[in-house]
Amino acid sequence: VGPRRRHICPYPRKVWPFLLRLSDAAIFPIVEQSGGVSLRQAFALGITKIAVCGIQALLHHVVWIRPLDEPMNPLNAFLVSIAIVFAAKTLAWLIQLRTRNGGLVDSVWAFTLGGLAIWYAAVGDAPEPVRWLMAGMGGAWGIRLGVQLFLRNLGAKEDWRYAKFRQEWGDKADRNMFWFFQFQNLFTLMLSASAFLPLAFRDGAPPIWCMVAADLIWIVSVAGELIADTQMDRFRKNPNNKGEVCRTGL
């Protein structure tokens, strides 16, 4: 079969090595734990190795094997996006093990969703103006919101939502926090697969007036979001508003 046939039908040749790498990686926590490492450290090490092996397997068997002159198909692009979000949330979870501040995941969520817009634009086969526009709009949105949330969380106490979870979960907090972080990936994947993936793989470009209208809607929306976030930060910094709900501004 030719390279195009190999590109369209990658299974089961590519799936089995991927699953074997994941199963091998799952053994490491037990091995490490037997050497005197704490259960939490062993679990963190195992999850990290699974994430690394998963990304390596997906990139090797999905991305690098395909002919360079052919765009990636939507299914393979979506599979890689799963590895991206899993690795991002795993990294956020590992950092919070040290900082004990789960609020970091909010900024990682924004960075990841914006990054998937750039990812789909890079591997899609839609006309370049469409993909460049999607990458710019989605990426800029994600960077702006991610930076804003990161700075809000930097050096601050853990957000009350995550602090409450940590208190309620007790000894199981680290394990449950990991799965809670990964649960958020379902929404990230649904949003990106419904908004970015179809646009990155559409057959043609929409009329120019549609693209202009999309630009205007994006500018108004992101500007409104920026104003609202600025007002919220100002409200939160006022000690008189402690425990209150912001009911002013946008």
Coordinates of N, CA and C in Angstrom, one line a residue:
V1 N 0.9 -1.2 0.0 CA 0.0 0.0 0.0 C 0.9 1.2 0.0
G2 N 0.3 2.3 -0.5 CA 1.1 3.6 -0.6 C 1.1 4.3 0.7
P3 N 1.8 5.5 0.7 CA 1.8 6.3 2.0 C 0.5 6.8 2.3
R4 N -0.4 7.1 1.4 CA -1.7 7.6 1.7 C -2.5 6.6 2.4
R5 N -2.4 5.3 2.0 CA -3.1 4.2 2.7 C -2.6 4.1 4.1
R6 N -1.3 4.2 4.3 CA -0.7 4.1 5.6 C -1.1 5.2 6.5
H7 N -1.4 6.4 5.9 CA -1.8 7.5 6.7 C -3.2 7.4 7.2
I8 N -4.1 6.9 6.3 CA -5.5 6.9 6.6 C -5.8 5.7 7.6
C9 N -5.1 4.6 7.5 CA -5.4 3.4 8.2 C -4.3 3.1 9.2
P10 N -4.1 3.8 10.3 CA -2.9 3.6 11.1 C -3.1 2.5 12.2
Y11 N -4.3 1.9 12.2 CA -4.6 0.9 13.3 C -4.8 -0.5 12.7
P12 N -4.4 -1.6 13.4 CA -3.9 -1.5 14.8 C -2.4 -1.4 15.0
R13 N -1.7 -1.2 13.9 CA -0.3 -1.1 13.9 C 0.2 -0.1 14.9
K14 N -0.5 1.1 15.0 CA 0.0 2.1 15.9 C -0.6 2.1 17.3
V15 N -1.7 1.4 17.4 CA -2.4 1.4 18.7 C -1.7 0.5 19.7
W16 N -1.3 -0.7 19.2 CA -0.7 -1.7 20.1 C 0.6 -1.2 20.8
P17 N 1.6 -0.6 20.0 CA 2.8 -0.1 20.7 C 2.4 1.0 21.7
F18 N 1.4 1.8 21.4 CA 1.0 2.9 22.3 C 0.5 2.3 23.6
L19 N -0.4 1.3 23.6 CA -0.9 0.6 24.8 C 0.2 -0.1 25.5
L20 N 1.1 -0.7 24.8 CA 2.2 -1.4 25.5 C 3.1 -0.5 26.3
R21 N 3.3 0.7 25.7 CA 4.1 1.7 26.5 C 3.4 2.2 27.7
L22 N 2.1 2.4 27.6 CA 1.4 2.8 28.8 C 1.3 1.7 29.8
S23 N 1.2 0.5 29.5 CA 1.2 -0.6 30.5 C 2.5 -0.8 31.1
D24 N 3.6 -0.6 30.4 CA 4.9 -0.7 31.0 C 5.1 0.5 32.0
A25 N 4.6 1.6 31.6 CA 4.8 2.8 32.4 C 4.1 2.6 33.7
A26 N 3.0 1.9 33.7 CA 2.2 1.8 34.9 C 2.9 0.9 36.0
I27 N 3.9 0.2 35.6 CA 4.6 -0.7 36.6 C 5.6 0.1 37.4
F28 N 6.0 1.3 36.9 CA 7.1 2.0 37.6 C 6.7 2.5 39.0
P29 N 5.4 2.9 39.3 CA 5.1 3.3 40.7 C 5.3 2.2 41.7
I30 N 5.0 0.9 41.3 CA 5.2 -0.2 42.2 C 6.7 -0.4 42.5
V31 N 7.5 -0.4 41.4 CA 8.9 -0.6 41.6 C 9.5 0.5 42.4
E32 N 9.1 1.8 42.2 CA 9.7 2.9 42.9 C 9.3 2.8 44.4
Q33 N 8.0 2.4 44.6 CA 7.5 2.3 46.0 C 8.3 1.3 46.8
S34 N 8.6 0.2 46.2 CA 9.3 -0.8 46.9 C 10.7 -0.4 47.3
G35 N 11.3 0.7 46.7 CA 12.6 1.2 47.0 C 12.5 2.2 48.2
G36 N 11.4 2.4 48.8 CA 11.3 3.2 50.0 C 10.7 4.6 49.7
V37 N 10.2 4.8 48.5 CA 9.6 6.1 48.2 C 8.1 6.1 48.7
S38 N 7.7 7.3 49.1 CA 6.3 7.3 49.7 C 5.3 7.0 48.6
L39 N 4.1 6.7 49.0 CA 3.1 6.3 48.1 C 2.7 7.5 47.2
R40 N 2.7 8.7 47.7 CA 2.4 9.9 46.9 C 3.4 10.2 45.9
Q41 N 4.7 10.0 46.3 CA 5.8 10.2 45.3 C 5.8 9.2 44.2
A42 N 5.5 7.9 44.6 CA 5.4 6.8 43.6 C 4.3 7.1 42.7
F43 N 3.1 7.5 43.2 CA 2.0 7.8 42.3 C 2.3 8.9 41.3
A44 N 2.9 10.0 41.9 CA 3.3 11.1 41.0 C 4.3 10.7 39.9
L45 N 5.3 9.9 40.3 CA 6.3 9.4 39.3 C 5.6 8.6 38.3
G46 N 4.7 7.7 38.7 CA 4.0 6.8 37.7 C 3.2 7.6 36.7
I47 N 2.4 8.6 37.2 CA 1.6 9.4 36.4 C 2.4 10.2 35.4
T48 N 3.6 10.7 35.9 CA 4.5 11.5 35.0 C 5.0 10.6 33.9
K49 N 5.4 9.4 34.2 CA 5.9 8.5 33.2 C 4.9 8.1 32.2
I50 N 3.6 7.8 32.7 CA 2.6 7.5 31.8 C 2.3 8.7 30.8
A51 N 2.3 9.9 31.3 CA 2.1 11.0 30.4 C 3.2 11.2 29.4
V52 N 4.4 11.0 29.8 CA 5.6 11.2 28.9 C 5.5 10.1 27.9
C53 N 5.3 8.8 28.3 CA 5.3 7.7 27.4 C 4.1 7.9 26.4
G54 N 3.0 8.3 26.9 CA 1.8 8.5 26.0 C 2.1 9.6 24.9
I55 N 2.7 10.7 25.3 CA 3.0 11.7 24.3 C 4.0 11.2 23.3
Q56 N 5.0 10.5 23.8 CA 6.1 10.0 23.0 C 5.5 9.0 21.9
A57 N 4.6 8.1 22.4 CA 4.0 7.1 21.6 C 3.1 7.8 20.5
L58 N 2.3 8.7 21.0 CA 1.4 9.4 20.0 C 2.1 10.2 19.0
L59 N 3.1 10.9 19.4 CA 3.9 11.7 18.4 C 4.6 10.8 17.5
H60 N 5.2 9.7 18.0 CA 5.9 8.8 17.1 C 5.1 8.1 16.1
H61 N 4.0 7.5 16.6 CA 3.1 6.6 15.8 C 2.0 7.4 15.1
V62 N 1.8 8.6 15.4 CA 0.7 9.4 14.8 C 1.3 10.5 13.9
V63 N 2.3 11.2 14.4 CA 2.8 12.4 13.7 C 4.0 12.1 12.8
W64 N 5.0 11.5 13.4 CA 6.3 11.4 12.6 C 6.2 10.3 11.6
I65 N 5.4 9.3 11.7 CA 5.3 8.3 10.7 C 4.6 8.7 9.4
R66 N 3.7 9.7 9.5 CA 2.9 10.1 8.4 C 3.8 10.9 7.4
P67 N 3.5 10.8 6.1 CA 4.3 11.6 5.1 C 4.2 13.1 5.4
L68 N 5.3 13.8 5.3 CA 5.4 15.2 5.6 C 4.5 16.0 4.7
D69 N 4.3 15.6 3.5 CA 3.5 16.4 2.5 C 2.0 16.2 2.7
E70 N 1.6 15.4 3.6 CA 0.1 15.2 3.8 C -0.3 15.9 5.2
P71 N -1.4 16.5 5.2 CA -1.9 17.0 6.5 C -2.4 15.9 7.3
M72 N -2.4 16.1 8.6 CA -2.9 15.1 9.6 C -4.4 15.0 9.5
N73 N -4.9 13.8 9.6 CA -6.4 13.7 9.6 C -7.0 14.1 10.9
P74 N -8.3 14.4 10.9 CA -8.9 14.9 12.2 C -8.8 14.0 13.4
L75 N -8.9 12.6 13.1 CA -8.9 11.7 14.2 C -7.5 11.7 14.9
N76 N -6.5 11.7 14.1 CA -5.1 11.7 14.7 C -4.8 13.0 15.4
A77 N -5.3 14.1 14.8 CA -5.1 15.4 15.5 C -5.8 15.4 16.8
F78 N -7.0 14.8 16.9 CA -7.7 14.8 18.2 C -7.0 13.9 19.2
L79 N -6.5 12.8 18.7 CA -5.7 11.9 19.6 C -4.5 12.6 20.3
V80 N -3.8 13.4 19.5 CA -2.7 14.1 20.0 C -3.2 15.2 21.0
S81 N -4.3 15.8 20.7 CA -4.9 16.8 21.6 C -5.2 16.2 23.0
I82 N -5.6 14.9 23.0 CA -5.8 14.2 24.3 C -4.5 14.1 25.1
A83 N -3.4 13.8 24.4 CA -2.1 13.7 25.1 C -1.7 15.1 25.6
I84 N -2.0 16.1 24.8 CA -1.6 17.5 25.2 C -2.3 17.9 26.5
V85 N -3.6 17.7 26.5 CA -4.3 18.2 27.7 C -4.0 17.3 28.9
F86 N -3.8 16.0 28.7 CA -3.4 15.1 29.8 C -2.1 15.6 30.4
A87 N -1.1 15.8 29.6 CA 0.2 16.2 30.1 C 0.1 17.6 30.8
A88 N -0.6 18.5 30.2 CA -0.7 19.9 30.8 C -1.3 19.8 32.2
K89 N -2.4 19.0 32.4 CA -3.1 18.9 33.7 C -2.2 18.1 34.7
T90 N -1.5 17.1 34.2 CA -0.6 16.4 35.0 C 0.6 17.3 35.5
L91 N 1.1 18.1 34.7 CA 2.1 19.1 35.1 C 1.6 20.0 36.2
A92 N 0.4 20.5 36.0 CA -0.3 21.4 37.0 C -0.4 20.6 38.3
W93 N -0.8 19.4 38.2 CA -1.0 18.6 39.5 C 0.3 18.4 40.2
L94 N 1.4 18.1 39.4 CA 2.7 17.9 40.0 C 3.2 19.2 40.7
I95 N 2.9 20.3 40.1 CA 3.3 21.6 40.7 C 2.6 21.8 42.0
Q96 N 1.3 21.5 42.0 CA 0.5 21.8 43.2 C 0.8 20.8 44.3
L97 N 1.5 19.7 44.0 CA 2.0 18.8 45.1 C 3.0 19.6 45.9
R98 N 3.7 20.4 45.3 CA 4.8 21.2 46.0 C 4.3 22.5 46.6
T99 N 3.4 23.2 45.8 CA 3.0 24.5 46.3 C 1.7 24.4 47.2
R100 N 1.0 23.3 47.1 CA -0.3 23.1 47.8 C -1.3 24.2 47.4
N101 N -1.3 24.5 46.1 CA -2.2 25.6 45.6 C -2.8 25.0 44.3
G102 N -4.0 24.5 44.4 CA -4.6 24.0 43.2 C -5.2 25.0 42.2
G103 N -5.1 26.3 42.6 CA -5.6 27.3 41.7 C -4.9 27.5 40.4
L104 N -3.6 26.9 40.4 CA -2.8 26.9 39.1 C -3.6 26.3 38.0
V105 N -4.4 25.4 38.2 CA -5.1 24.6 37.1 C -6.0 25.6 36.3
D106 N -6.5 26.7 36.9 CA -7.3 27.6 36.1 C -6.6 28.2 35.0
S107 N -5.4 28.7 35.2 CA -4.6 29.3 34.2 C -4.1 28.2 33.2
V108 N -3.8 27.0 33.6 CA -3.4 26.0 32.7 C -4.5 25.6 31.8
W109 N -5.8 25.6 32.3 CA -6.9 25.4 31.5 C -7.0 26.3 30.3
A110 N -6.8 27.6 30.6 CA -6.9 28.7 29.6 C -5.8 28.5 28.6
F111 N -4.5 28.3 29.1 CA -3.4 28.1 28.2 C -3.6 26.9 27.3
T112 N -4.2 25.8 27.8 CA -4.3 24.6 27.1 C -5.4 24.8 26.0
L113 N -6.5 25.4 26.3 CA -7.6 25.5 25.3 C -7.1 26.5 24.2
G114 N -6.4 27.5 24.6 CA -5.9 28.4 23.5 C -4.8 27.7 22.7
G115 N -4.0 26.9 23.4 CA -3.0 26.1 22.6 C -3.5 25.1 21.7
L116 N -4.7 24.6 22.0 CA -5.3 23.6 21.0 C -5.8 24.3 19.8
A117 N -6.2 25.6 19.9 CA -6.5 26.3 18.7 C -5.3 26.4 17.7
I118 N -4.1 26.7 18.3 CA -2.9 26.8 17.5 C -2.5 25.4 17.0
W119 N -2.7 24.4 17.8 CA -2.4 23.0 17.4 C -3.2 22.6 16.2
Y120 N -4.5 22.8 16.2 CA -5.4 22.4 15.1 C -5.1 23.2 13.9
A121 N -4.8 24.5 14.1 CA -4.4 25.3 12.9 C -3.2 24.8 12.3
A122 N -2.2 24.3 13.1 CA -0.9 23.9 12.5 C -1.0 22.6 11.7
V123 N -2.0 21.7 12.1 CA -2.0 20.4 11.4 C -3.2 20.3 10.5
G124 N -4.1 21.2 10.5 CA -5.3 21.1 9.6 C -5.0 21.3 8.1
D125 N -6.0 21.1 7.3 CA -5.9 21.3 5.9 C -6.8 22.4 5.3
A126 N -7.4 23.2 6.2 CA -8.3 24.2 5.7 C -7.4 25.3 5.0
P127 N -8.0 26.2 4.3 CA -7.2 27.3 3.7 C -6.4 28.1 4.8
E128 N -5.2 28.5 4.4 CA -4.3 29.1 5.4 C -4.9 30.4 6.1
P129 N -5.6 31.3 5.4 CA -6.2 32.4 6.1 C -7.2 32.0 7.2
V130 N -7.9 30.9 7.0 CA -8.9 30.4 8.1 C -8.1 29.9 9.3
R131 N -7.0 29.2 9.0 CA -6.3 28.6 10.1 C -5.5 29.6 10.8
W132 N -4.9 30.6 10.1 CA -4.2 31.7 10.8 C -5.1 32.5 11.7
L133 N -6.3 32.8 11.2 CA -7.3 33.5 11.9 C -7.7 32.8 13.2
M134 N -7.9 31.5 13.1 CA -8.3 30.7 14.2 C -7.2 30.6 15.2
A135 N -5.9 30.4 14.8 CA -4.8 30.4 15.7 C -4.6 31.7 16.4
G136 N -4.8 32.8 15.7 CA -4.6 34.1 16.4 C -5.7 34.4 17.4
M137 N -6.9 34.1 17.0 CA -8.0 34.4 17.9 C -8.0 33.5 19.1
G138 N -7.9 32.2 18.9 CA -7.9 31.3 20.0 C -6.7 31.4 20.9
G139 N -5.5 31.5 20.2 CA -4.3 31.6 21.0 C -4.2 32.8 21.8
A140 N -4.6 34.0 21.2 CA -4.5 35.3 22.0 C -5.5 35.2 23.2
W141 N -6.7 34.7 22.9 CA -7.6 34.5 24.0 C -7.0 33.7 25.2
G142 N -6.5 32.6 24.9 CA -5.9 31.7 25.9 C -4.7 32.3 26.6
I143 N -3.9 33.0 25.9 CA -2.7 33.6 26.5 C -3.1 34.7 27.5
R144 N -4.1 35.6 27.0 CA -4.5 36.7 27.8 C -5.2 36.2 29.1
L145 N -6.1 35.2 29.0 CA -6.8 34.7 30.2 C -5.9 33.9 31.1
G146 N -5.0 33.1 30.4 CA -4.0 32.3 31.2 C -3.1 33.2 32.1
V147 N -2.6 34.3 31.4 CA -1.7 35.2 32.2 C -2.4 35.9 33.3
Q148 N -3.6 36.3 33.0 CA -4.4 37.0 34.0 C -4.7 36.1 35.2
L149 N -5.1 34.9 35.0 CA -5.4 34.0 36.1 C -4.1 33.5 36.8
F150 N -3.0 33.4 36.1 CA -1.7 33.0 36.7 C -1.3 34.1 37.7
L151 N -1.3 35.4 37.2 CA -0.9 36.5 38.1 C -1.8 36.6 39.3
R152 N -3.1 36.4 39.1 CA -4.1 36.5 40.2 C -3.7 35.4 41.2
N153 N -3.3 34.3 40.8 CA -3.0 33.1 41.7 C -1.6 33.2 42.3
L154 N -0.7 33.9 41.7 CA 0.7 33.9 42.1 C 0.8 34.5 43.4
G155 N 1.4 33.8 44.4 CA 1.7 34.3 45.7 C 0.4 34.4 46.6
A156 N -0.7 34.1 46.1 CA -2.0 34.2 46.9 C -2.3 32.9 47.6
K157 N -3.2 33.0 48.5 CA -3.7 31.7 49.1 C -4.5 30.9 48.2
E158 N -4.6 29.6 48.4 CA -5.3 28.7 47.5 C -6.8 29.2 47.5
D159 N -7.3 29.2 46.2 CA -8.7 29.5 46.0 C -9.6 28.7 46.9
W160 N -10.6 29.3 47.5 CA -11.5 28.7 48.5 C -12.1 27.4 48.0
R161 N -12.3 27.3 46.6 CA -12.9 26.1 46.1 C -12.0 24.9 46.3
Y162 N -10.7 25.1 45.9 CA -9.7 24.0 46.0 C -9.4 23.7 47.4
A163 N -9.3 24.8 48.3 CA -9.0 24.6 49.7 C -10.1 23.8 50.3
K164 N -11.4 24.0 49.9 CA -12.5 23.2 50.5 C -12.4 21.8 50.1
F165 N -12.1 21.5 48.8 CA -11.9 20.2 48.3 C -10.8 19.5 49.1
R166 N -9.7 20.2 49.3 CA -8.5 19.6 50.0 C -8.9 19.2 51.4
Q167 N -9.7 20.0 52.1 CA -10.1 19.8 53.4 C -11.1 18.6 53.5
E168 N -12.0 18.6 52.6 CA -13.0 17.5 52.6 C -12.4 16.2 52.2
W169 N -11.5 16.1 51.3 CA -10.9 14.9 50.9 C -9.9 14.3 51.8
G170 N -9.3 15.1 52.7 CA -8.3 14.7 53.7 C -7.1 14.0 53.1
D171 N -6.9 12.7 53.5 CA -5.7 12.0 53.0 C -5.8 11.6 51.5
K172 N -7.0 11.6 51.0 CA -7.1 11.3 49.6 C -7.1 12.6 48.7
A173 N -6.7 13.7 49.2 CA -6.8 15.0 48.5 C -5.9 15.0 47.2
D174 N -4.7 14.5 47.4 CA -3.8 14.5 46.2 C -4.3 13.6 45.1
R175 N -4.7 12.4 45.4 CA -5.3 11.5 44.4 C -6.5 12.1 43.7
N176 N -7.4 12.6 44.6 CA -8.7 13.1 44.0 C -8.5 14.4 43.2
M177 N -7.5 15.2 43.7 CA -7.2 16.4 42.9 C -6.7 16.1 41.5
F178 N -5.9 15.0 41.4 CA -5.4 14.6 40.1 C -6.5 14.3 39.2
W179 N -7.5 13.5 39.6 CA -8.6 13.1 38.8 C -9.5 14.3 38.5
F180 N -9.6 15.2 39.5 CA -10.5 16.4 39.3 C -9.8 17.3 38.2
F181 N -8.5 17.4 38.2 CA -7.8 18.1 37.1 C -8.1 17.5 35.8
Q182 N -8.0 16.2 35.7 CA -8.1 15.5 34.5 C -9.6 15.5 34.0
F183 N -10.5 15.6 34.9 CA -11.9 15.7 34.6 C -12.2 16.9 33.8
Q184 N -11.5 18.0 34.1 CA -11.7 19.3 33.4 C -11.3 19.1 31.9
N185 N -10.5 18.1 31.6 CA -10.1 17.9 30.2 C -11.3 17.5 29.3
L186 N -12.3 16.9 29.9 CA -13.5 16.6 29.1 C -14.1 17.8 28.5
F187 N -14.2 18.9 29.2 CA -14.7 20.1 28.7 C -13.8 20.8 27.7
T188 N -12.5 20.7 28.0 CA -11.5 21.3 27.1 C -11.6 20.6 25.7
L189 N -11.6 19.3 25.8 CA -11.7 18.5 24.5 C -13.0 18.7 23.8
M190 N -14.1 18.8 24.5 CA -15.4 19.1 23.8 C -15.4 20.4 23.2
L191 N -14.9 21.4 23.9 CA -14.9 22.8 23.3 C -14.0 22.9 22.1
S192 N -12.8 22.3 22.2 CA -11.8 22.4 21.1 C -12.3 21.6 19.9
A193 N -12.9 20.4 20.2 CA -13.3 19.6 19.1 C -14.5 20.1 18.4
S194 N -15.3 20.9 19.0 CA -16.5 21.5 18.4 C -16.2 22.8 17.8
A195 N -15.3 23.6 18.3 CA -15.0 24.9 17.8 C -13.8 25.0 16.8
F196 N -12.7 24.3 17.2 CA -11.5 24.4 16.4 C -11.3 23.4 15.4
L197 N -11.6 22.1 15.7 CA -11.3 21.0 14.8 C -12.1 21.1 13.5
P198 N -13.4 21.4 13.5 CA -14.1 21.5 12.2 C -13.6 22.6 11.4
L199 N -13.2 23.7 12.0 CA -12.7 24.9 11.3 C -11.4 24.6 10.6
A200 N -10.5 23.9 11.3 CA -9.2 23.6 10.8 C -9.2 22.6 9.7
F201 N -10.3 21.8 9.5 CA -10.4 20.8 8.5 C -11.5 21.0 7.5
R202 N -12.0 22.2 7.5 CA -13.1 22.5 6.5 C -12.6 22.6 5.1
D203 N -13.5 22.4 4.1 CA -13.0 22.3 2.7 C -12.6 23.6 2.1
G204 N -13.3 24.7 2.5 CA -13.0 26.0 1.9 C -13.1 27.1 2.9
A205 N -12.8 28.3 2.5 CA -12.9 29.5 3.4 C -14.3 30.1 3.3
P206 N -14.8 30.6 4.4 CA -16.1 31.2 4.4 C -16.0 32.6 3.7
P207 N -17.2 33.2 3.4 CA -17.1 34.5 2.8 C -16.4 35.5 3.6
I208 N -15.8 36.5 2.9 CA -14.9 37.5 3.7 C -15.7 38.2 4.7
W209 N -17.0 38.5 4.5 CA -17.8 39.3 5.4 C -18.0 38.4 6.7
C210 N -18.0 37.1 6.6 CA -18.1 36.3 7.8 C -16.9 36.4 8.6
M211 N -15.7 36.4 8.0 CA -14.4 36.4 8.7 C -14.3 37.8 9.3
V212 N -14.7 38.9 8.7 CA -14.7 40.2 9.3 C -15.6 40.3 10.5
A213 N -16.8 39.7 10.3 CA -17.8 39.7 11.4 C -17.2 38.9 12.6
A214 N -16.5 37.8 12.3 CA -15.9 37.0 13.4 C -14.9 37.8 14.1
D215 N -14.1 38.6 13.4 CA -13.0 39.4 14.0 C -13.7 40.4 14.9
L216 N -14.7 41.1 14.5 CA -15.4 42.1 15.3 C -16.0 41.5 16.6
I217 N -16.6 40.4 16.4 CA -17.2 39.7 17.6 C -16.1 39.3 18.6
W218 N -15.0 38.8 18.1 CA -13.9 38.4 18.9 C -13.3 39.6 19.7
I219 N -13.2 40.7 19.0 CA -12.6 41.9 19.6 C -13.5 42.4 20.7
V220 N -14.8 42.5 20.5 CA -15.7 43.0 21.5 C -15.8 42.0 22.7
S221 N -15.8 40.7 22.4 CA -15.9 39.7 23.5 C -14.6 39.8 24.3
V222 N -13.4 39.8 23.7 CA -12.2 39.7 24.5 C -12.0 41.0 25.3
A223 N -12.4 42.1 24.6 CA -12.2 43.4 25.3 C -13.2 43.5 26.5
G224 N -14.4 43.0 26.3 CA -15.3 42.9 27.5 C -14.8 42.0 28.6
E225 N -14.3 40.9 28.2 CA -13.7 40.0 29.2 C -12.6 40.7 30.0
L226 N -11.7 41.4 29.2 CA -10.6 42.1 29.9 C -11.1 43.1 30.9
I227 N -12.1 43.9 30.5 CA -12.6 44.9 31.4 C -13.2 44.3 32.6
A228 N -14.0 43.2 32.4 CA -14.6 42.6 33.5 C -13.6 42.0 34.5
D229 N -12.6 41.4 33.9 CA -11.5 40.8 34.8 C -10.8 41.9 35.6
T230 N -10.5 43.0 35.0 CA -9.9 44.1 35.6 C -10.8 44.6 36.8
Q231 N -12.1 44.8 36.5 CA -13.0 45.2 37.6 C -13.0 44.2 38.7
M232 N -13.0 42.9 38.4 CA -13.0 41.9 39.4 C -11.8 41.9 40.3
D233 N -10.6 42.1 39.6 CA -9.4 42.2 40.4 C -9.4 43.4 41.3
R234 N -9.9 44.5 40.9 CA -10.0 45.7 41.7 C -11.0 45.4 42.9
F235 N -12.1 44.7 42.6 CA -13.0 44.4 43.7 C -12.4 43.5 44.7
R236 N -11.6 42.5 44.3 CA -11.0 41.5 45.2 C -9.9 42.2 46.1
K237 N -9.3 43.2 45.6 CA -8.2 43.8 46.3 C -8.7 44.7 47.4
N238 N -9.9 45.1 47.3 CA -10.5 46.0 48.4 C -10.9 45.2 49.6
P239 N -10.2 45.4 50.7 CA -10.5 44.6 51.9 C -11.9 44.7 52.4
N240 N -12.6 45.8 52.1 CA -14.0 45.9 52.5 C -14.9 45.0 51.8
N241 N -14.5 44.4 50.7 CA -15.3 43.4 49.9 C -15.1 42.0 50.2
K242 N -14.3 41.7 51.3 CA -14.0 40.3 51.6 C -15.3 39.6 51.9
G243 N -15.5 38.4 51.3 CA -16.7 37.6 51.5 C -17.9 38.1 50.7
E244 N -17.7 39.2 50.0 CA -18.9 39.7 49.2 C -18.8 39.2 47.7
V245 N -19.9 39.3 47.1 CA -20.0 39.0 45.6 C -20.0 40.3 44.8
C246 N -19.2 40.3 43.8 CA -19.1 41.5 42.9 C -20.4 41.6 42.1
R247 N -21.1 42.7 42.3 CA -22.3 42.9 41.5 C -22.3 44.2 40.8
T248 N -21.1 44.7 40.5 CA -20.9 46.0 39.7 C -20.1 45.7 38.5
G249 N -20.2 46.7 37.6 CA -19.4 46.5 36.3 C -19.9 45.5 35.4
L250 N -19.1 45.1 34.4 CA -19.5 44.1 33.5 C -19.7 42.7 34.1

